Amino acid sequence: MKRNAPVAQLDRAAAYGAEGWGFDSLRAYNMFTRINPMVENKKYNEDEKWMKEALKEAHLALKKKEVPVGAVIVYENKIIGRGHNQVESLKDATAHAEILAITAASNFFDSWRLKGATLYVTLEPCVMCAGAIVLSRIERLVFGTFDPKQGACGTLYNIPSDDRLNHQVEVVPEILKEECSKILIEFFQKLRTSKATTNGGNH
């Protein structure tokens, strides 16, 4: 019987519970409140505005039955790069939303250095994406919800703020957290239901 989603996604879905995407790390929270002072309302509103654009990208991924993660890169109040998860579509493990957005922004700048740019992404970046964010010299990273399984920006690791590296990134977590969590929770719930149906309820 044909599966409704790739095996890797189905297997991964089983490891996530709805509570996972509402993850609150006390350690990460304490760390971020030390690193990032409370921003002005104007900046917070701007962050929400651009995160909504990243959510649009996440919905594009959802239509492709990809894990719904979206990203945009903003420079001088303009989106210069967009991306959504396309790992299964492109059959490429590196085709994460952040990587695709960074590539687009680099094309805009005609440079690998994205100085002064802000990356907005609906899910906390993984190790690969966090490394790319540092290497591309992005100034700010704003993400929607923590990733308890692969997060590398405060959960499992804190790559963007590691002072042993030659560039540090300002990190602002949990912007539109509920919206960003909801789309992931619903996606993985549907995958679990699909897997149970495919297996005929057998263990």
CSV table of C-alpha atoms in Angstrom, one decimal:
chain,number,residue,atom,x,y,z
A,1,MET,CA,0.0,0.0,0.0
A,2,LYS,CA,1.3,3.4,-0.9
A,3,ARG,CA,2.2,5.6,2.0
A,4,ASN,CA,0.9,9.2,2.2
A,5,ALA,CA,4.3,10.5,3.3
A,6,PRO,CA,8.0,9.4,3.1
A,7,VAL,CA,9.0,6.7,5.7
A,8,ALA,CA,11.6,9.0,7.2
A,9,GLN,CA,8.9,11.6,7.9
A,10,LEU,CA,6.5,9.0,9.3
A,11,ASP,CA,9.2,7.6,11.6
A,12,ARG,CA,10.2,11.1,12.8
A,13,ALA,CA,6.6,12.0,13.4
A,14,ALA,CA,6.3,9.2,16.0
A,15,ALA,CA,9.0,10.8,18.0
A,16,TYR,CA,7.2,14.1,18.4
A,17,GLY,CA,4.2,14.7,20.6
A,18,ALA,CA,2.0,17.7,20.5
A,19,GLU,CA,3.7,18.9,23.7
A,20,GLY,CA,7.1,18.9,22.0
A,21,TRP,CA,6.3,21.8,19.7
A,22,GLY,CA,5.1,23.9,22.6
A,23,PHE,CA,8.4,23.2,24.2
A,24,ASP,CA,9.6,25.7,26.8
A,25,SER,CA,13.2,25.3,27.9
A,26,LEU,CA,13.8,27.0,31.2
A,27,ARG,CA,17.5,26.8,30.5
A,28,ALA,CA,17.1,28.4,27.1
A,29,TYR,CA,14.6,31.0,28.5
A,30,ASN,CA,17.0,32.1,31.2
A,31,MET,CA,19.9,32.3,28.7
A,32,PHE,CA,18.0,34.4,26.2
A,33,THR,CA,16.6,36.8,28.8
A,34,ARG,CA,20.2,37.5,29.8
A,35,ILE,CA,21.5,37.8,26.2
A,36,ASN,CA,18.5,39.8,24.8
A,37,PRO,CA,17.1,42.7,26.7
A,38,MET,CA,13.4,43.4,26.1
A,39,VAL,CA,13.0,45.0,22.7
A,40,GLU,CA,10.9,48.1,22.0
A,41,ASN,CA,7.3,47.5,20.9
A,42,LYS,CA,8.1,48.8,17.4
A,43,LYS,CA,10.8,46.2,16.9
A,44,TYR,CA,8.6,43.5,18.3
A,45,ASN,CA,5.8,44.5,15.9
A,46,GLU,CA,8.3,44.4,13.0
A,47,ASP,CA,9.4,40.9,14.0
A,48,GLU,CA,5.8,39.7,14.0
A,49,LYS,CA,5.2,41.2,10.6
A,50,TRP,CA,8.1,39.4,9.0
A,51,MET,CA,7.4,36.1,10.9
A,52,LYS,CA,4.0,36.1,9.2
A,53,GLU,CA,5.9,36.1,5.9
A,54,ALA,CA,7.9,33.1,7.1
A,55,LEU,CA,4.7,31.4,8.0
A,56,LYS,CA,3.5,31.8,4.5
A,57,GLU,CA,6.5,29.9,3.4
A,58,ALA,CA,5.8,27.2,5.9
A,59,HIS,CA,2.3,26.8,4.4
A,60,LEU,CA,3.9,26.3,1.0
A,61,ALA,CA,6.0,23.5,2.5
A,62,LEU,CA,2.8,22.0,3.9
A,63,LYS,CA,1.2,21.9,0.5
A,64,LYS,CA,4.1,19.8,-0.7
A,65,LYS,CA,3.7,17.4,2.3
A,66,GLU,CA,7.1,18.7,3.6
A,67,VAL,CA,7.7,19.4,7.3
A,68,PRO,CA,6.2,22.9,7.4
A,69,VAL,CA,9.1,25.2,8.1
A,70,GLY,CA,9.5,28.6,6.4
A,71,ALA,CA,12.0,31.4,6.4
A,72,VAL,CA,12.6,34.8,5.0
A,73,ILE,CA,15.6,37.1,5.2
A,74,VAL,CA,15.0,40.9,5.6
A,75,TYR,CA,17.5,43.7,4.8
A,76,GLU,CA,16.6,47.4,5.1
A,77,ASN,CA,12.9,46.6,5.5
A,78,LYS,CA,12.8,44.4,2.4
A,79,ILE,CA,12.6,40.6,1.9
A,80,ILE,CA,15.7,39.6,0.0
A,81,GLY,CA,15.4,35.8,0.4
A,82,ARG,CA,12.7,33.3,0.9
A,83,GLY,CA,12.7,29.6,1.5
A,84,HIS,CA,10.6,26.7,2.8
A,85,ASN,CA,11.6,23.1,3.6
A,86,GLN,CA,12.0,21.0,0.4
A,87,VAL,CA,14.1,18.1,1.6
A,88,GLU,CA,11.7,15.5,0.2
A,89,SER,CA,10.8,17.4,-3.0
A,90,LEU,CA,14.5,18.0,-3.9
A,91,LYS,CA,15.7,14.8,-2.3
A,92,ASP,CA,18.4,16.9,-0.6
A,93,ALA,CA,19.1,16.8,3.1
A,94,THR,CA,20.4,20.3,3.0
A,95,ALA,CA,17.3,21.8,1.5
A,96,HIS,CA,16.1,23.4,4.7
A,97,ALA,CA,14.1,26.6,4.7
A,98,GLU,CA,17.0,28.6,6.1
A,99,ILE,CA,19.6,27.3,3.7
A,100,LEU,CA,17.4,28.1,0.7
A,101,ALA,CA,16.7,31.6,2.0
A,102,ILE,CA,20.4,32.2,2.6
A,103,THR,CA,21.2,31.2,-0.9
A,104,ALA,CA,18.6,33.6,-2.3
A,105,ALA,CA,19.8,36.4,-0.1
A,106,SER,CA,23.4,35.8,-1.2
A,107,ASN,CA,22.3,36.1,-4.8
A,108,PHE,CA,20.7,39.4,-4.0
A,109,PHE,CA,23.9,40.7,-2.4
A,110,ASP,CA,26.1,39.0,-4.9
A,111,SER,CA,28.1,38.0,-1.8
A,112,TRP,CA,28.2,35.3,0.8
A,113,ARG,CA,28.3,38.0,3.5
A,114,LEU,CA,24.8,39.0,4.7
A,115,LYS,CA,25.9,41.7,7.0
A,116,GLY,CA,23.0,43.7,8.5
A,117,ALA,CA,20.4,41.1,7.5
A,118,THR,CA,17.8,39.4,9.8
A,119,LEU,CA,16.6,35.8,9.3
A,120,TYR,CA,13.1,34.9,10.3
A,121,VAL,CA,12.3,31.2,10.6
A,122,THR,CA,9.3,29.4,12.1
A,123,LEU,CA,11.3,26.7,13.8
A,124,GLU,CA,14.6,26.9,15.8
A,125,PRO,CA,17.4,26.1,13.4
A,126,CYS,CA,19.3,22.8,13.5
A,127,VAL,CA,23.1,22.4,13.7
A,128,MET,CA,23.5,22.7,9.9
A,129,CYS,CA,21.4,25.8,9.6
A,130,ALA,CA,22.8,27.5,12.7
A,131,GLY,CA,26.3,27.0,11.3
A,132,ALA,CA,25.2,28.5,8.0
A,133,ILE,CA,23.7,31.5,9.8
A,134,VAL,CA,27.0,32.2,11.6
A,135,LEU,CA,29.1,31.7,8.5
A,136,SER,CA,26.9,34.0,6.4
A,137,ARG,CA,27.4,36.8,9.0
A,138,ILE,CA,23.7,37.3,9.5
A,139,GLU,CA,23.1,39.9,12.2
A,140,ARG,CA,19.9,38.7,13.8
A,141,LEU,CA,18.0,35.4,14.0
A,142,VAL,CA,14.3,35.5,14.9
A,143,PHE,CA,12.5,32.2,15.3
A,144,GLY,CA,9.0,31.0,16.2
A,145,THR,CA,9.2,27.9,18.3
A,146,PHE,CA,11.9,25.8,20.0
A,147,ASP,CA,12.8,22.4,18.5
A,148,PRO,CA,13.3,20.0,21.4
A,149,LYS,CA,14.9,17.3,19.1
A,150,GLN,CA,17.3,19.3,16.9
A,151,GLY,CA,17.4,22.9,18.1
A,152,ALA,CA,20.9,24.4,18.0
A,153,CYS,CA,20.1,28.0,19.0
A,154,GLY,CA,19.4,27.5,22.7
A,155,THR,CA,18.0,24.0,23.1
A,156,LEU,CA,20.6,21.3,22.4
A,157,TYR,CA,23.4,23.8,21.5
A,158,ASN,CA,23.8,27.6,21.2
A,159,ILE,CA,25.8,27.9,18.1
A,160,PRO,CA,24.8,31.5,17.1
A,161,SER,CA,26.0,32.9,20.5
A,162,ASP,CA,29.1,30.8,20.9
A,163,ASP,CA,31.9,33.3,21.6
A,164,ARG,CA,34.5,30.7,20.4
A,165,LEU,CA,33.3,31.4,16.9
A,166,ASN,CA,34.4,34.4,14.9
A,167,HIS,CA,30.8,35.8,14.6
A,168,GLN,CA,27.9,35.9,17.0
A,169,VAL,CA,24.3,36.4,16.1
A,170,GLU,CA,21.6,38.2,18.1
A,171,VAL,CA,18.9,35.6,18.8
A,172,VAL,CA,15.2,36.4,19.4
A,173,PRO,CA,13.1,33.3,20.2
A,174,GLU,CA,9.3,32.6,20.3
A,175,ILE,CA,7.9,35.3,18.0
A,176,LEU,CA,4.4,34.1,17.0
A,177,LYS,CA,5.2,31.0,18.9
A,178,GLU,CA,1.6,29.7,18.9
A,179,GLU,CA,1.1,30.0,15.2
A,180,CYS,CA,4.5,28.5,14.4
A,181,SER,CA,3.8,25.6,16.8
A,182,LYS,CA,0.3,24.9,15.6
A,183,ILE,CA,1.2,24.2,12.0
A,184,LEU,CA,3.9,21.7,13.1
A,185,ILE,CA,1.7,20.0,15.6
A,186,GLU,CA,-1.1,19.5,13.1
A,187,PHE,CA,1.3,18.2,10.5
A,188,PHE,CA,2.8,15.5,12.7
A,189,GLN,CA,-0.6,14.5,14.1
A,190,LYS,CA,-1.8,13.8,10.6
A,191,LEU,CA,1.4,11.8,9.9
A,192,ARG,CA,0.8,9.7,12.9
A,193,THR,CA,-2.8,9.0,11.9
A,194,SER,CA,-1.6,8.2,8.4
A,195,LYS,CA,1.0,5.7,9.7
A,196,ALA,CA,-1.6,4.0,12.0
A,197,THR,CA,-4.0,3.7,9.0
A,198,THR,CA,-1.2,2.3,6.7
A,199,ASN,CA,-0.3,-0.3,9.3
A,200,GLY,CA,-3.9,-1.3,9.8
A,201,GLY,CA,-3.7,-0.6,13.5
A,202,ASN,CA,-1.2,-3.5,13.9
A,203,HIS,CA,1.9,-3.1,16.2
